[in-house]
Short mmCIF file of C-alpha atoms in Angstrom, two decimals:
data_model
loop_
_atom_site.label_atom_id
_atom_site.label_comp_id
_atom_site.label_asym_id
_atom_site.label_seq_id
_atom_site.Cartn_x
_atom_site.Cartn_y
_atom_site.Cartn_z
CA MET A 1 7.40 8.00 15.38
CA GLY A 2 7.50 5.02 17.46
CA GLN A 3 9.10 1.50 16.46
CA SER A 4 7.38 -0.48 13.57
CA THR A 5 5.47 -4.28 14.16
CA ILE A 6 5.63 -6.43 11.86
CA LEU A 7 2.59 -7.27 10.59
CA GLU A 8 0.19 -10.13 11.08
CA LEU A 9 -0.65 -11.30 7.25
CA GLN A 10 -2.99 -13.65 8.07
CA GLY A 11 -4.61 -13.45 5.09
CA LEU A 12 -2.30 -14.02 3.38
CA LYS A 13 -1.44 -16.99 6.57
CA GLU A 14 -5.31 -18.24 5.07
CA ASN A 15 -3.69 -19.15 1.65
CA PHE A 16 -0.37 -20.23 2.70
CA GLY A 17 -0.53 -21.67 5.57
CA ASP A 18 3.36 -22.20 6.29
CA ASP A 19 4.47 -22.06 2.90
CA ASN A 20 7.67 -19.14 3.61
CA GLU A 21 9.06 -18.96 0.71
CA ILE A 22 5.49 -17.81 -1.28
CA ILE A 23 4.58 -15.53 1.45
CA VAL A 24 9.41 -14.32 1.43
CA SER A 25 8.64 -13.78 -2.31
CA ILE A 26 5.21 -10.87 -2.41
CA LEU A 27 6.56 -8.46 0.96
CA ASP A 28 9.94 -8.47 -1.03
CA MET A 29 7.50 -7.52 -4.40
CA PHE A 30 5.77 -5.42 -2.50
CA LEU A 31 8.75 -3.96 -1.73
CA GLN A 32 10.15 -3.68 -4.77
CA GLU A 33 6.48 -2.23 -6.66
CA VAL A 34 5.14 -0.31 -4.17
CA PRO A 35 7.68 2.90 -4.09
CA THR A 36 7.56 3.79 -7.43
CA ASP A 37 4.11 2.77 -7.46
CA TYR A 38 3.80 5.46 -5.08
CA ASP A 39 6.49 7.53 -7.45
CA ASN A 40 3.90 7.71 -9.42
CA LEU A 41 0.45 8.62 -7.15
CA LYS A 42 1.87 11.76 -5.16
CA GLN A 43 2.92 11.72 -8.97
CA ALA A 44 -0.31 12.32 -10.42
CA VAL A 45 -2.01 13.22 -8.25
CA GLU A 46 0.75 16.32 -6.96
CA ASN A 47 -0.03 17.08 -11.61
CA LYS A 48 -3.57 16.90 -11.21
CA ASN A 49 -3.71 14.17 -13.66
CA TYR A 50 -6.77 12.13 -11.48
CA GLU A 51 -7.39 9.41 -14.25
CA ALA A 52 -4.01 8.03 -13.51
CA ALA A 53 -4.34 8.73 -9.94
CA GLY A 54 -7.31 6.38 -10.06
CA LEU A 55 -5.90 3.74 -11.86
CA LEU A 56 -1.62 4.06 -9.86
CA ALA A 57 -4.44 4.43 -6.49
CA HIS A 58 -6.21 0.88 -7.99
CA LYS A 59 -2.85 -1.23 -8.15
CA VAL A 60 -0.86 0.29 -5.03
CA LYS A 61 -4.11 -0.72 -2.59
CA SER A 62 -4.42 -4.86 -4.11
CA SER A 63 -0.59 -4.64 -1.98
CA TYR A 64 -1.53 -3.42 0.09
CA ARG A 65 -4.29 -5.19 1.08
CA THR A 66 -2.14 -8.66 0.29
CA LEU A 67 -1.51 -7.53 3.21
CA ASP A 68 -4.07 -7.07 5.19
CA MET A 69 -2.88 -2.50 6.34
CA GLU A 70 -6.58 -1.59 5.88
CA THR A 71 -5.73 1.60 6.94
CA GLU A 72 -3.76 2.39 3.91
CA THR A 73 -6.44 0.03 2.29
CA PHE A 74 -9.05 2.55 2.96
CA LEU A 75 -6.74 5.63 1.49
CA LEU A 76 -6.40 3.82 -1.66
CA GLN A 77 -9.62 2.90 -1.89
CA GLU A 78 -11.40 6.45 -1.18
CA ILE A 79 -8.38 8.01 -3.09
CA GLU A 80 -8.94 5.74 -6.03
CA ASN A 81 -13.65 6.87 -5.83
CA LYS A 82 -13.10 10.14 -6.04
CA ALA A 83 -10.87 10.16 -9.79
CA LYS A 84 -12.51 7.79 -10.74
CA ASN A 85 -15.57 9.63 -10.30
CA ASN A 86 -14.29 13.18 -10.60
CA GLU A 87 -16.08 14.71 -7.76
CA ASP A 88 -14.74 15.89 -4.81
CA LEU A 89 -11.97 16.38 -5.86
CA GLU A 90 -9.73 18.00 -3.35
CA ASP A 91 -10.23 15.47 -1.57
CA VAL A 92 -8.33 13.26 -3.04
CA HIS A 93 -4.51 15.87 -2.10
CA GLN A 94 -6.12 15.30 1.98
CA LEU A 95 -6.73 11.64 1.37
CA PHE A 96 -3.16 11.69 -0.45
CA ASP A 97 -2.03 13.62 1.84
CA GLN A 98 -3.03 10.93 4.81
CA PHE A 99 -1.42 8.60 2.80
CA ASN A 100 2.15 9.83 2.86
CA GLN A 101 1.86 10.35 6.60
CA ASN A 102 2.15 6.32 7.18
CA TYR A 103 3.65 5.14 3.50
CA GLN A 104 7.16 5.18 4.88
CA GLU A 105 6.33 2.97 9.07
CA GLY A 106 3.65 0.88 6.21
CA LEU A 107 7.58 0.10 4.55
CA ASN A 108 9.23 -0.03 7.39
CA GLN A 109 6.59 -2.42 8.90
CA VAL A 110 6.84 -4.71 6.18
CA LYS A 111 10.82 -4.79 5.71
CA LEU A 112 10.66 -5.75 9.05
CA THR A 113 7.89 -8.51 8.72
CA LEU A 114 10.16 -10.18 5.33
CA ASP A 115 13.24 -10.15 7.02
CA HIS A 116 11.33 -12.08 9.75
CA HIS A 117 9.64 -14.45 6.73
CA ALA A 118 13.43 -14.52 5.31
CA SER A 119 15.30 -16.26 8.56
CA LEU A 120 12.30 -18.57 9.71
#
């Protein structure tokens, strides 16, 4: 896997300007909440609990959208839609597998970005 890069955070910077303290707080909250939500989403998908998977995908999606992580946001939106609408449920597993492939790299990017902003 390639070297992790620092996230641009255009959306956060547009909303909060140079308020680095808020940006650090949002990144820190992401790292505290997303791993637990990810584990719960993974379990819901594995157990074919699609109602829970749809709700969890929605929750996790908000965190990724806040950080402008578009690929993850798209995959989570697709998981949410299919799970909530109870359609193409086999796709939920494939979409989660795609999300899962990028999950650790995404966390690494958020950690690097947090370290960068915490040092400013």
